mmCIF file of C-alpha atoms in Angstrom:
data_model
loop_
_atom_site.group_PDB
_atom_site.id
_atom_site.type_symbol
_atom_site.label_atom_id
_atom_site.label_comp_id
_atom_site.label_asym_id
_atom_site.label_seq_id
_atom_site.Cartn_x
_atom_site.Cartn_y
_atom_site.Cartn_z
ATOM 1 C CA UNK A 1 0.000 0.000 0.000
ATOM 2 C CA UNK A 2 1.441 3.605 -0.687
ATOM 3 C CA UNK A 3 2.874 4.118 2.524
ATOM 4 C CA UNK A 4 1.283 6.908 4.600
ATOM 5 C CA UNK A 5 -2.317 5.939 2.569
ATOM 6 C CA UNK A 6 -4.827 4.989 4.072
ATOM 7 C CA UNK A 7 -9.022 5.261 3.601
ATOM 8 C CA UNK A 8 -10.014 8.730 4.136
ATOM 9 C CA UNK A 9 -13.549 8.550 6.705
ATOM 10 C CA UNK A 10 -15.773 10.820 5.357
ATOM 11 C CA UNK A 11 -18.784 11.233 7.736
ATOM 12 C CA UNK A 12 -22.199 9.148 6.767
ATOM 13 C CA UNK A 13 -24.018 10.559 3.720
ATOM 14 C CA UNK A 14 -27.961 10.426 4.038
ATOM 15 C CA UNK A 15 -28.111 9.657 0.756
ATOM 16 C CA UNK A 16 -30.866 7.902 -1.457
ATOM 17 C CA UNK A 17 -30.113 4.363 -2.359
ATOM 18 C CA UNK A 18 -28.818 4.379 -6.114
ATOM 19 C CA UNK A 19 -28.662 2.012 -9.401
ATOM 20 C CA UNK A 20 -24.284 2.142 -9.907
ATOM 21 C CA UNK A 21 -21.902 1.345 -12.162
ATOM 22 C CA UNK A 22 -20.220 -2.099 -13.020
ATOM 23 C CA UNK A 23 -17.351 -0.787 -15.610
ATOM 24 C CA UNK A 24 -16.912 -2.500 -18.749
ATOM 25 C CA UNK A 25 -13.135 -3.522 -19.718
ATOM 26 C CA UNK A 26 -10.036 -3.745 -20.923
ATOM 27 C CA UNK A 27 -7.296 -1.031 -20.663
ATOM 28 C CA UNK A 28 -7.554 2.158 -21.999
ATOM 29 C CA UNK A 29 -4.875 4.619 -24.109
ATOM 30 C CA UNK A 30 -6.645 7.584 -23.239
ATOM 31 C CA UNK A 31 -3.544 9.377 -21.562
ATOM 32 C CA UNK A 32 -3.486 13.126 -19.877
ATOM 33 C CA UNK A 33 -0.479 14.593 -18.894
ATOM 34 C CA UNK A 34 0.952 12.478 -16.228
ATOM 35 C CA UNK A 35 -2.390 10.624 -15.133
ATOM 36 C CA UNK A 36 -3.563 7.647 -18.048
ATOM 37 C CA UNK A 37 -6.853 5.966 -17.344
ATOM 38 C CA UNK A 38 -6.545 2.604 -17.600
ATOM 39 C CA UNK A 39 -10.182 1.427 -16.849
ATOM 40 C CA UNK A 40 -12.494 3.785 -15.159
ATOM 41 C CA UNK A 41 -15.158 3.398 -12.939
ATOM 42 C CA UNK A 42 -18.765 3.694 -14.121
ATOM 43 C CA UNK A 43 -21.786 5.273 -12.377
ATOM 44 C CA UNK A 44 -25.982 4.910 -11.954
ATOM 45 C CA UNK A 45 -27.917 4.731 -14.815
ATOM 46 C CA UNK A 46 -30.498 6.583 -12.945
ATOM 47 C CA UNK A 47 -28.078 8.400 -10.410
ATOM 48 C CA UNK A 48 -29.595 6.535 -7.428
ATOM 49 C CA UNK A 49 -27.339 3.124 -6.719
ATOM 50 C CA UNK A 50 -29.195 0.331 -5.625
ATOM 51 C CA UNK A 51 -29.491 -1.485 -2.153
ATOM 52 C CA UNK A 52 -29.629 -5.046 -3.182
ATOM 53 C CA UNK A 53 -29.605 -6.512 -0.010
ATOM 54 C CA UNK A 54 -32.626 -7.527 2.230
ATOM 55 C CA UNK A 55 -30.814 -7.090 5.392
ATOM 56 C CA UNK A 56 -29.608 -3.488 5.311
ATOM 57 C CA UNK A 57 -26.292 -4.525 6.068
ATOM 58 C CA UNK A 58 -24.227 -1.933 8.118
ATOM 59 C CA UNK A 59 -20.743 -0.625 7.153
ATOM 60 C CA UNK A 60 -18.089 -3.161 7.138
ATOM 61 C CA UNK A 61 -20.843 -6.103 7.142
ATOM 62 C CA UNK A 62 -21.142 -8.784 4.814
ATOM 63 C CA UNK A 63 -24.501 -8.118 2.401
ATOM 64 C CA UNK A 64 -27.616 -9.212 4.143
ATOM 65 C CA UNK A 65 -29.146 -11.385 1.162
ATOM 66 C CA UNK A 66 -28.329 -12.716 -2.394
ATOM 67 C CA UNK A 67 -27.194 -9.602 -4.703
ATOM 68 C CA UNK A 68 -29.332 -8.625 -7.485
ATOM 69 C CA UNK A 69 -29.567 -11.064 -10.862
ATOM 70 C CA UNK A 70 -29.383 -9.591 -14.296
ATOM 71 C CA UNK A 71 -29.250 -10.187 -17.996
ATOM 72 C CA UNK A 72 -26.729 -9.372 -20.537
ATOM 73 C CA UNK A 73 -27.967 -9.230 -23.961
ATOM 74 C CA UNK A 74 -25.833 -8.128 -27.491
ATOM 75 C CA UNK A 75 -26.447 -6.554 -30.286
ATOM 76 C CA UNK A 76 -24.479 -5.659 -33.722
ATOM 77 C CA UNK A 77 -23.778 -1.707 -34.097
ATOM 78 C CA UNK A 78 -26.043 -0.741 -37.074
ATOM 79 C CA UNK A 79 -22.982 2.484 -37.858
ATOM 80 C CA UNK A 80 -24.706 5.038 -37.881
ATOM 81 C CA UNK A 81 -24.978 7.726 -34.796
ATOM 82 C CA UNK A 82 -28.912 8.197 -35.188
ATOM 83 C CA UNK A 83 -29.732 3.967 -35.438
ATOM 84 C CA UNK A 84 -27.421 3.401 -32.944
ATOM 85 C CA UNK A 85 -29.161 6.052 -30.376
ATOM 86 C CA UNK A 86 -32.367 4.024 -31.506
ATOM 87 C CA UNK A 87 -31.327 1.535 -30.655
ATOM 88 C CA UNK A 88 -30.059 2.264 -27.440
ATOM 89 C CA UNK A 89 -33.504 3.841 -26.755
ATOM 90 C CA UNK A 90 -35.402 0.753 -28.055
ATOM 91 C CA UNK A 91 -33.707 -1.622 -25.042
ATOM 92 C CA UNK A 92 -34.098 1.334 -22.599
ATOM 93 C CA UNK A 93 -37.544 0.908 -22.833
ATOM 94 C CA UNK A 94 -37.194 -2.922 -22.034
ATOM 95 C CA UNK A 95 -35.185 -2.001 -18.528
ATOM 96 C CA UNK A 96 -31.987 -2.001 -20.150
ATOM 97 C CA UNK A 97 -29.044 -0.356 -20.388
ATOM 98 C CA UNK A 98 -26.417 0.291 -22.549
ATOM 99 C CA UNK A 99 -23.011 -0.425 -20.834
ATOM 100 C CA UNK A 100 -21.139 0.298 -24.177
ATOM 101 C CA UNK A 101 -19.363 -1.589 -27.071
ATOM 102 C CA UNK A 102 -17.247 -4.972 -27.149
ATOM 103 C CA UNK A 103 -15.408 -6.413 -29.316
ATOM 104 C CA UNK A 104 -13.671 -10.216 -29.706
ATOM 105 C CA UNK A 105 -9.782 -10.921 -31.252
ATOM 106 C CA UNK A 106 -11.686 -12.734 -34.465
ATOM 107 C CA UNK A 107 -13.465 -8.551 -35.389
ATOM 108 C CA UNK A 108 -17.042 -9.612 -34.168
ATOM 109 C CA UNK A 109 -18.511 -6.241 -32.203
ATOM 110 C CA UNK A 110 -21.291 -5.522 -30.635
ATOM 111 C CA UNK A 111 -23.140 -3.288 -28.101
ATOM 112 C CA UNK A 112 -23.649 -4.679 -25.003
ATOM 113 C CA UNK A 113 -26.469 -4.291 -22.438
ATOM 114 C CA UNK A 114 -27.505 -5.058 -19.221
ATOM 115 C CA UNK A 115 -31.143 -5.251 -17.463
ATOM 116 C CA UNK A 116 -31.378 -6.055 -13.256
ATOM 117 C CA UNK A 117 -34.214 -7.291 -11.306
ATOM 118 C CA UNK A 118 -34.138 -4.284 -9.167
ATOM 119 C CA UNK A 119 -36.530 -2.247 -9.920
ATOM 120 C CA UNK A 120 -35.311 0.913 -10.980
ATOM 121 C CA UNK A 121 -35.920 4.211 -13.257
ATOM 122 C CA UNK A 122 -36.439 3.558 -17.011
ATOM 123 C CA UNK A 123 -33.636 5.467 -18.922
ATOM 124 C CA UNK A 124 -33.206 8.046 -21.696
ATOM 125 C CA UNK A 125 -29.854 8.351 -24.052
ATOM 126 C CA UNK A 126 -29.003 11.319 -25.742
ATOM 127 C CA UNK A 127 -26.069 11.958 -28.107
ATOM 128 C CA UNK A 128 -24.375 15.701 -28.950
ATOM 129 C CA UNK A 129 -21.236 16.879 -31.089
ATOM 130 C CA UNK A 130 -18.578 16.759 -28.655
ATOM 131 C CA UNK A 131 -14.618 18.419 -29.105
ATOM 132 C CA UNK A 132 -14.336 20.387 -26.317
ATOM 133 C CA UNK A 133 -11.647 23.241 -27.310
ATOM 134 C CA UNK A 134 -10.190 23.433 -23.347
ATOM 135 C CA UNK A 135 -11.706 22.881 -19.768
ATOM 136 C CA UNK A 136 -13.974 25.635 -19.435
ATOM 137 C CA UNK A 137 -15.878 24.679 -22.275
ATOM 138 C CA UNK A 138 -15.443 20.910 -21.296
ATOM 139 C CA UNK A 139 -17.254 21.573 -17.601
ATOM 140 C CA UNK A 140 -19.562 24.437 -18.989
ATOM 141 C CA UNK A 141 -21.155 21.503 -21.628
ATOM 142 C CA UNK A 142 -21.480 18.718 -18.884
ATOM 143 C CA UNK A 143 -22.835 21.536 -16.280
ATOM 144 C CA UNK A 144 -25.295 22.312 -18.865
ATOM 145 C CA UNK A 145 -26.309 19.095 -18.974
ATOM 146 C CA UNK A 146 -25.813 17.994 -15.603
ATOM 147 C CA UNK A 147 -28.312 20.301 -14.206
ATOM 148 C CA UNK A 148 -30.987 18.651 -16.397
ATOM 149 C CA UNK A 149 -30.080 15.567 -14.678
ATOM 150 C CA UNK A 150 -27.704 14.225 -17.676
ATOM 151 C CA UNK A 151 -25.456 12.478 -16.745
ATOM 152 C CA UNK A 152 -21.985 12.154 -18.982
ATOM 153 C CA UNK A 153 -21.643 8.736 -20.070
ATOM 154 C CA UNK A 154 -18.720 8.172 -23.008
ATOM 155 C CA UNK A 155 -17.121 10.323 -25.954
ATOM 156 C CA UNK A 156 -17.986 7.833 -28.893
ATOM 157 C CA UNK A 157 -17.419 8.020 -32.868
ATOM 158 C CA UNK A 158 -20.612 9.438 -35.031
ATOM 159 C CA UNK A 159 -19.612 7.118 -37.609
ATOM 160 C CA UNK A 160 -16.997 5.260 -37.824
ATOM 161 C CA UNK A 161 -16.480 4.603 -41.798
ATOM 162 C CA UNK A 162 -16.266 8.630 -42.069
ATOM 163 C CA UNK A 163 -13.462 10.656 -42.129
ATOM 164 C CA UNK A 164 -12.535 13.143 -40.577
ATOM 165 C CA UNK A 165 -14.067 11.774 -37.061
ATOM 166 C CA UNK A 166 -16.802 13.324 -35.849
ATOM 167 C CA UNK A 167 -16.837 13.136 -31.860
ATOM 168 C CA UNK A 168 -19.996 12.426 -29.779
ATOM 169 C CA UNK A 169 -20.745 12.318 -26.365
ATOM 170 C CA UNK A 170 -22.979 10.228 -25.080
ATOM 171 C CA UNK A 171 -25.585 11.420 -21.657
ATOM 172 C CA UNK A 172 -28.053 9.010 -19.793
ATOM 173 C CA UNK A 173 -30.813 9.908 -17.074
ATOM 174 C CA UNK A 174 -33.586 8.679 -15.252
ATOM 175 C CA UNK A 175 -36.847 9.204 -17.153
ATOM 176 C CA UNK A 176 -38.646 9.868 -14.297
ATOM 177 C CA UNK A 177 -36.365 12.612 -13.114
ATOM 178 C CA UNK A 178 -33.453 12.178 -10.724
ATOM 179 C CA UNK A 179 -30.182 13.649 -9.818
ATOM 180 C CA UNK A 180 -28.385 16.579 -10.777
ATOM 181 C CA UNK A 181 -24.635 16.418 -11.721
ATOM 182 C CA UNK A 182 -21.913 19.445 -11.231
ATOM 183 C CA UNK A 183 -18.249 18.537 -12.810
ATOM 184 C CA UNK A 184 -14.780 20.375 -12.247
ATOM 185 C CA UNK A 185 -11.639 19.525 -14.238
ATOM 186 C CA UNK A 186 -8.680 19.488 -12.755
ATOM 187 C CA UNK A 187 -4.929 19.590 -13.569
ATOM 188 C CA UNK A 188 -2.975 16.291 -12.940
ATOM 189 C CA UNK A 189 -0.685 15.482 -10.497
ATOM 190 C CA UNK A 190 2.796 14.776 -11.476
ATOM 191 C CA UNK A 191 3.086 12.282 -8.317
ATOM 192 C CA UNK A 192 1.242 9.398 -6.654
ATOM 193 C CA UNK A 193 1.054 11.700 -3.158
ATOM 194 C CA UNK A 194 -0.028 14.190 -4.714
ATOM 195 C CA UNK A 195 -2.801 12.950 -7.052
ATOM 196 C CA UNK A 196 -4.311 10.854 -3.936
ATOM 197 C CA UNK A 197 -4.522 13.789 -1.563
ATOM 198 C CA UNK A 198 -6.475 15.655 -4.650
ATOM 199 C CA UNK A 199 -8.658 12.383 -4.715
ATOM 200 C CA UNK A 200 -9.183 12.726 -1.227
ATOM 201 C CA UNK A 201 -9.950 16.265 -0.728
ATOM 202 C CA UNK A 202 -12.000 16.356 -4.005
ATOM 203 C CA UNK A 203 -13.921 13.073 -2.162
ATOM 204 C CA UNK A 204 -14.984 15.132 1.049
ATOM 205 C CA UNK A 205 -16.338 17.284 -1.135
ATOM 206 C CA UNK A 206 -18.335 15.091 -2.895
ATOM 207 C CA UNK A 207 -16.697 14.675 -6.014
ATOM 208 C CA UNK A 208 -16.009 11.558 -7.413
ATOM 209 C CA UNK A 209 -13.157 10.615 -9.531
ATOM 210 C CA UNK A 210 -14.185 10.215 -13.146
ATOM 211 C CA UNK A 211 -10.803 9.411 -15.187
ATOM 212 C CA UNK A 212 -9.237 11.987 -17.855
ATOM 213 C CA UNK A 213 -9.788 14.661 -20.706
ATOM 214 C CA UNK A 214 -7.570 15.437 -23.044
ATOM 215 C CA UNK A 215 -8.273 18.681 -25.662
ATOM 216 C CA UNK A 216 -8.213 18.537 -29.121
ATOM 217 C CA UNK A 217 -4.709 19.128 -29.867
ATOM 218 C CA UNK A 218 -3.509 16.441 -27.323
ATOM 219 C CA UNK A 219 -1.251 19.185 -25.364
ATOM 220 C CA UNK A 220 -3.630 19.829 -22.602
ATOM 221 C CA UNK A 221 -5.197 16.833 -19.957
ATOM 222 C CA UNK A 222 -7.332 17.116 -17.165
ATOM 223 C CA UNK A 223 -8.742 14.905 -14.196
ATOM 224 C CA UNK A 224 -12.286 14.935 -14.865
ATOM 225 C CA UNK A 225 -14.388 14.883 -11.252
ATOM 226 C CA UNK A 226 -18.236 14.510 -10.977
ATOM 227 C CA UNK A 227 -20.247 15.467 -7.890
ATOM 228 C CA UNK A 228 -24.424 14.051 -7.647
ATOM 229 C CA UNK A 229 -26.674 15.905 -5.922
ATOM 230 C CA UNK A 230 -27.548 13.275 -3.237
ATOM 231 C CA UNK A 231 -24.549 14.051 -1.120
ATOM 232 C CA UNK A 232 -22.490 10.729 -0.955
ATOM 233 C CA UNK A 233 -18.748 11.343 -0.289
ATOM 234 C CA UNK A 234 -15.718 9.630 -1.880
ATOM 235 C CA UNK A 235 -12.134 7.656 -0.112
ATOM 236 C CA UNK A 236 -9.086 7.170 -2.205
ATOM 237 C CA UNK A 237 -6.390 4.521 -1.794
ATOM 238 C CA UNK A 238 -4.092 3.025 -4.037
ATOM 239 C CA UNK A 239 -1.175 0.160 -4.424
ATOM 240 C CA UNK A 240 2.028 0.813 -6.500
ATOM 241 C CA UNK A 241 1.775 -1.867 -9.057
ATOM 242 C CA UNK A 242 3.574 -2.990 -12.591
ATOM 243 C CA UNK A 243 1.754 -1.597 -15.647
ATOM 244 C CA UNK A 244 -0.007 -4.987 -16.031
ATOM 245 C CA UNK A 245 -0.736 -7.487 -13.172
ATOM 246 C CA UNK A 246 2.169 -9.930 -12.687
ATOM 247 C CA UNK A 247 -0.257 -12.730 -12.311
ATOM 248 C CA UNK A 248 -3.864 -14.015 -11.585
ATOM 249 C CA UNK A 249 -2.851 -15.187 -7.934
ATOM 250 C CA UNK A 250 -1.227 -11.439 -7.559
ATOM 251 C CA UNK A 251 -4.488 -9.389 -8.838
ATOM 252 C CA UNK A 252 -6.517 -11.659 -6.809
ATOM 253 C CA UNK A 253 -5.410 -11.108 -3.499
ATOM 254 C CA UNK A 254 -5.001 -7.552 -4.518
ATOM 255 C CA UNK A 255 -8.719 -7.815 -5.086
ATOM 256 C CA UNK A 256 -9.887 -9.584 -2.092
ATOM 257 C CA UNK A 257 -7.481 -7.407 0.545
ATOM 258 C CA UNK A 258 -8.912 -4.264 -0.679
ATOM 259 C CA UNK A 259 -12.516 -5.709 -1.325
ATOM 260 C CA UNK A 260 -12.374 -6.614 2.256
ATOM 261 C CA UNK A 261 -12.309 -2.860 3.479
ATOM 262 C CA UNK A 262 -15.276 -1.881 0.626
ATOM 263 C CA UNK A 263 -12.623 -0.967 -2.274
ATOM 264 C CA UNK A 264 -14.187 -0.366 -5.727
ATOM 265 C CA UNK A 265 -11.055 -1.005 -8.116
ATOM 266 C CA UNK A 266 -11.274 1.541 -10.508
ATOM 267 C CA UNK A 267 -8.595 0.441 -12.437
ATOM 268 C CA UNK A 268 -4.610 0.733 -13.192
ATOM 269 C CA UNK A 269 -3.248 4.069 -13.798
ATOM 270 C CA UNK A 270 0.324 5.577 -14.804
ATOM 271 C CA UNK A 271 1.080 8.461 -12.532
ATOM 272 C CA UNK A 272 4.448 10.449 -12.999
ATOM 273 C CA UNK A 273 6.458 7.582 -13.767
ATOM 274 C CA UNK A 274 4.682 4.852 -11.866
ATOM 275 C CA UNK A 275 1.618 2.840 -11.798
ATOM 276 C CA UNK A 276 -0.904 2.562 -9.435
ATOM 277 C CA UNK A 277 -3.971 0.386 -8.803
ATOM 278 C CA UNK A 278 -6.685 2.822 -7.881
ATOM 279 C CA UNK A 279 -9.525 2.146 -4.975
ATOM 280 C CA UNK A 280 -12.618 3.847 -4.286
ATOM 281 C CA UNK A 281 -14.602 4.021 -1.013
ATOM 282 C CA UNK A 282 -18.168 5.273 -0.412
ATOM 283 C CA UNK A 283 -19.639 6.824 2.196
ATOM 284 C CA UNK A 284 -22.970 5.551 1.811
ATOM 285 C CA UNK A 285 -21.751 1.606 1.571
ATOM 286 C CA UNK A 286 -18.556 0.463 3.344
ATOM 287 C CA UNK A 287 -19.969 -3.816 3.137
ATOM 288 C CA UNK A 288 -17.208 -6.029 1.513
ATOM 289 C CA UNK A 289 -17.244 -6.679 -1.966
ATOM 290 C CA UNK A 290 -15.970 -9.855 -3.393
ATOM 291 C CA UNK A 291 -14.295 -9.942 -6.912
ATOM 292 C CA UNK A 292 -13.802 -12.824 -8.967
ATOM 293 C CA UNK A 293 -11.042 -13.581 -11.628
ATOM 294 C CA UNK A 294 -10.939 -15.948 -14.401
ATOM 295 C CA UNK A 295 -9.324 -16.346 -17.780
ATOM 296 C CA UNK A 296 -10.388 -15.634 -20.671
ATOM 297 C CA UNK A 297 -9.968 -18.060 -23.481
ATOM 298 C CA UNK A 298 -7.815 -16.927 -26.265
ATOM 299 C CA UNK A 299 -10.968 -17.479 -29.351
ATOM 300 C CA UNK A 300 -14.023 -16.455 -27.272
ATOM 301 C CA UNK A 301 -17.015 -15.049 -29.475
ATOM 302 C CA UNK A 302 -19.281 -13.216 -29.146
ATOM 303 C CA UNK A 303 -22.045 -15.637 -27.768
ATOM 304 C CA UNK A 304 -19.489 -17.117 -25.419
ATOM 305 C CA UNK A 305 -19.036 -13.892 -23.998
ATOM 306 C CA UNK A 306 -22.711 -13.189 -23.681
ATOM 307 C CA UNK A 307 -23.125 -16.735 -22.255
ATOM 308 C CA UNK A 308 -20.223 -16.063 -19.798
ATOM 309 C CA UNK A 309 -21.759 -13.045 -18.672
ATOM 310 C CA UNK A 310 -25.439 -14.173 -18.101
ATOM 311 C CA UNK A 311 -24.502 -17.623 -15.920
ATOM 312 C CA UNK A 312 -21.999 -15.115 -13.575
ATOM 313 C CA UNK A 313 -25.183 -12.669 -13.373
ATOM 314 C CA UNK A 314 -27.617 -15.066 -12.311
ATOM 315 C CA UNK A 315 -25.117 -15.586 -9.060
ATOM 316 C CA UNK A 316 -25.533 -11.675 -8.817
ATOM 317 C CA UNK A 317 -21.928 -11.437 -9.807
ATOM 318 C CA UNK A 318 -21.880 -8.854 -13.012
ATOM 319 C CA UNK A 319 -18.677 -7.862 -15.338
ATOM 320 C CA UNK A 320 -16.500 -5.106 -14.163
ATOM 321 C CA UNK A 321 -13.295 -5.213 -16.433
ATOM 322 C CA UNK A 322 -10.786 -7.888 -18.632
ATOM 323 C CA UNK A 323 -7.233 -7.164 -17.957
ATOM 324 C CA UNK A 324 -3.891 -7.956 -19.608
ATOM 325 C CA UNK A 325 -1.800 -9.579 -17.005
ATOM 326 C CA UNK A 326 1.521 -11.044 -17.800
ATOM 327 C CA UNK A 327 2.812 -12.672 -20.732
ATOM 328 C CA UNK A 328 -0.008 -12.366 -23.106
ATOM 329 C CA UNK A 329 -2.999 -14.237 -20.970
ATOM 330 C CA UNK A 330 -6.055 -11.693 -20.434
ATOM 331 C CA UNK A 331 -8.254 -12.404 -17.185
ATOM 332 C CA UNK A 332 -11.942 -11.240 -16.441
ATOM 333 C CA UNK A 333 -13.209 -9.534 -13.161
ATOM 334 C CA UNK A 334 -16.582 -9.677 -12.042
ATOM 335 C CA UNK A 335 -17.938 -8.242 -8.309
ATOM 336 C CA UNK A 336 -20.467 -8.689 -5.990
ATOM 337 C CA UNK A 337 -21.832 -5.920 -3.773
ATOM 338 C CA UNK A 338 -24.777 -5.021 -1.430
ATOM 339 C CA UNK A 339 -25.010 -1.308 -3.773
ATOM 340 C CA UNK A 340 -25.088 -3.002 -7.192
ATOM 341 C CA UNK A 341 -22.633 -0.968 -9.144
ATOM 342 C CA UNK A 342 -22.529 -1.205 -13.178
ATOM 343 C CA UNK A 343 -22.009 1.115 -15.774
ATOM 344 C CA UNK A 344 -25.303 2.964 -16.420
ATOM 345 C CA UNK A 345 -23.336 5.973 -16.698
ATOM 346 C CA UNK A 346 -20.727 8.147 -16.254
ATOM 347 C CA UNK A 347 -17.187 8.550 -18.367
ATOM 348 C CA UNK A 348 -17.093 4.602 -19.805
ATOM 349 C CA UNK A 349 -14.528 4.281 -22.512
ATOM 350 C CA UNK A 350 -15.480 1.104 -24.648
#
């Protein structure tokens, strides 16, 4: 553990229960300054997490009954911006949600989507021209937004046959109404002290870490931090690590020490010259959470993948990332947690 590091108590939130985010996977190349996000976390679809457990467990308690089950279902990208949004808006009206787009070794793609038997806002996709010129016209867009209760979801491709590239970003809310969301970009830190103790004080604040921006030109990053209007406050720890995992038995005691003390791994990220694998603690549910690894085999389709998903969900265990670990072997993580957390919204990069 980063010596000196440790979970930052921020007081109890009285915060609604909300529908989270499970993130999607693999690493990503989308580098700012010093700070690259390797696989960011994901937030409610609605804006309100979800308590799955029939006990109420208390902080530090293991969930008081079976997690919620779910459904993964795929679909081919029809590549276009306008049938793709229809798309997305055709399965939102069956309770699902779009968690974004994978992809196998052998080309197949598709977009991928998840629907939970907790019972929870219907949602509503919208899709904009997005090239932000700096960061004040970066946080005045989302702010715009996020006061109609969008919530910033992923920069995607219009169309991705045309050329020059036409950036989109992609905003989700609740239907029915729900949260409001305020965002600040900030510079990165140059070192691993320095970027947790930003975490940290951003986190008593109520900002949430959100992964990085970088402008048009690719000269100027930020940290990208989102707050919600229901008050839940955010702890930051981290573990210097290799820029991959140096095995399965490594990442998974990495995995179960941290989801021990309620750590949400957010991912791996490169920090000055180092890497770090980044934790995230809520206020409003410290209850263990319990991560699974497995491998993934080398000519898995796209039905395989669906299939892997769906038996894993039905044990109330749902897809958070795939990972390169060492040599060339790729693993898959999956969670389970009393606030169901999967990637309605928020920054996803698929």
């Amino acid at each position: 553990m980063i010596e000196g590091e440790g979970w930052v108590r921020a007081p109890e939130a009285a915060a609604p229960t909300r529908a989270a985010g499970l993130e999607r996977r693999r690493l990503v190349g989308a580098v700012l300054a010093s700070v690259a996000l390797a696989a960011c976390g994901g937030g409610g679809g609605s804006g309100e997490d979800v308590d799955t457990s029939s006990g109420g467990a208390g902080p530090g308690e293991p969930a008081g009954g079976h997690p919620s089950e779910g459904h993964y279902a795929v679909e081919a990208p029809t590549g276009t911006a306008a049938s793709d949004l229809a798309q997305w808006r055709k399965w939102a009206a069956q309770g699902y949600a779009w968690l974004g787009t994978v992809g196998t070794p052998d080309g197949e793609s598709g977009h991928l989507y998840l629907k939970t038997n907790v019972a929870r806002a219907a949602l509503e996709y919208d899709r904009q021209a997005w090239d932000p010129a700096d960061r004040t016209e970066l946080t005045n867009a989302l702010n715009a937004r996020g006061a109609q209760g969008w919530r910033f979801k992923a920069s995607v491709v219009a169309d991705p046959r045309a050329l020059p590239v036409q950036p989109q970003a992609v905003f989700v809310r609740a239907a029915a109404g729900g949260l409001a969301y305020h965002y600040e970009a900030r510079t990165p830190q140059a070192t691993v002290a320095a970027f947790l103790a930003e975490l940290n004080a951003q986190g008593e604040r109520g900002y949430a870490f959100r992964g990085g921006w970088v402008d048009r030109t690719g000269r100027d990053g930020a940290s990208l931090y989102e707050k919600r209007s229901d008050g839940v406050r955010y702890a930051y720890r981290a573990e210097t690590v290799a820029p991959l995992p140096g095995s399965r038995a490594a990442l998974e005691d990495l995995l179960r020490r941290e989801g021990r003390q309620a750590g949400r791994y957010l991912g791996t990220y490169a920090v000055g010259s180092g890497f770090i694998a980044l934790f995230e603690q809520r206020s409003d549910d410290r209850s263990p959470i319990e991560y699974v690894v497995e491998a993934v085999p080398d000519d898995e389709s796209l039905q395989d993948l669906q299939r892997w998903l769906n038996e894993r969900a039905a044990a109330g265990l749902f897809h958070l990332m795939d990972l390169a670990i060492e040599g060339t072997a790729r693993v898959r993580v999956a969670a389970r947690q009393r606030v169901l957390a999967h990637p309605l919204s928020g920054p996803v990069y698929p």
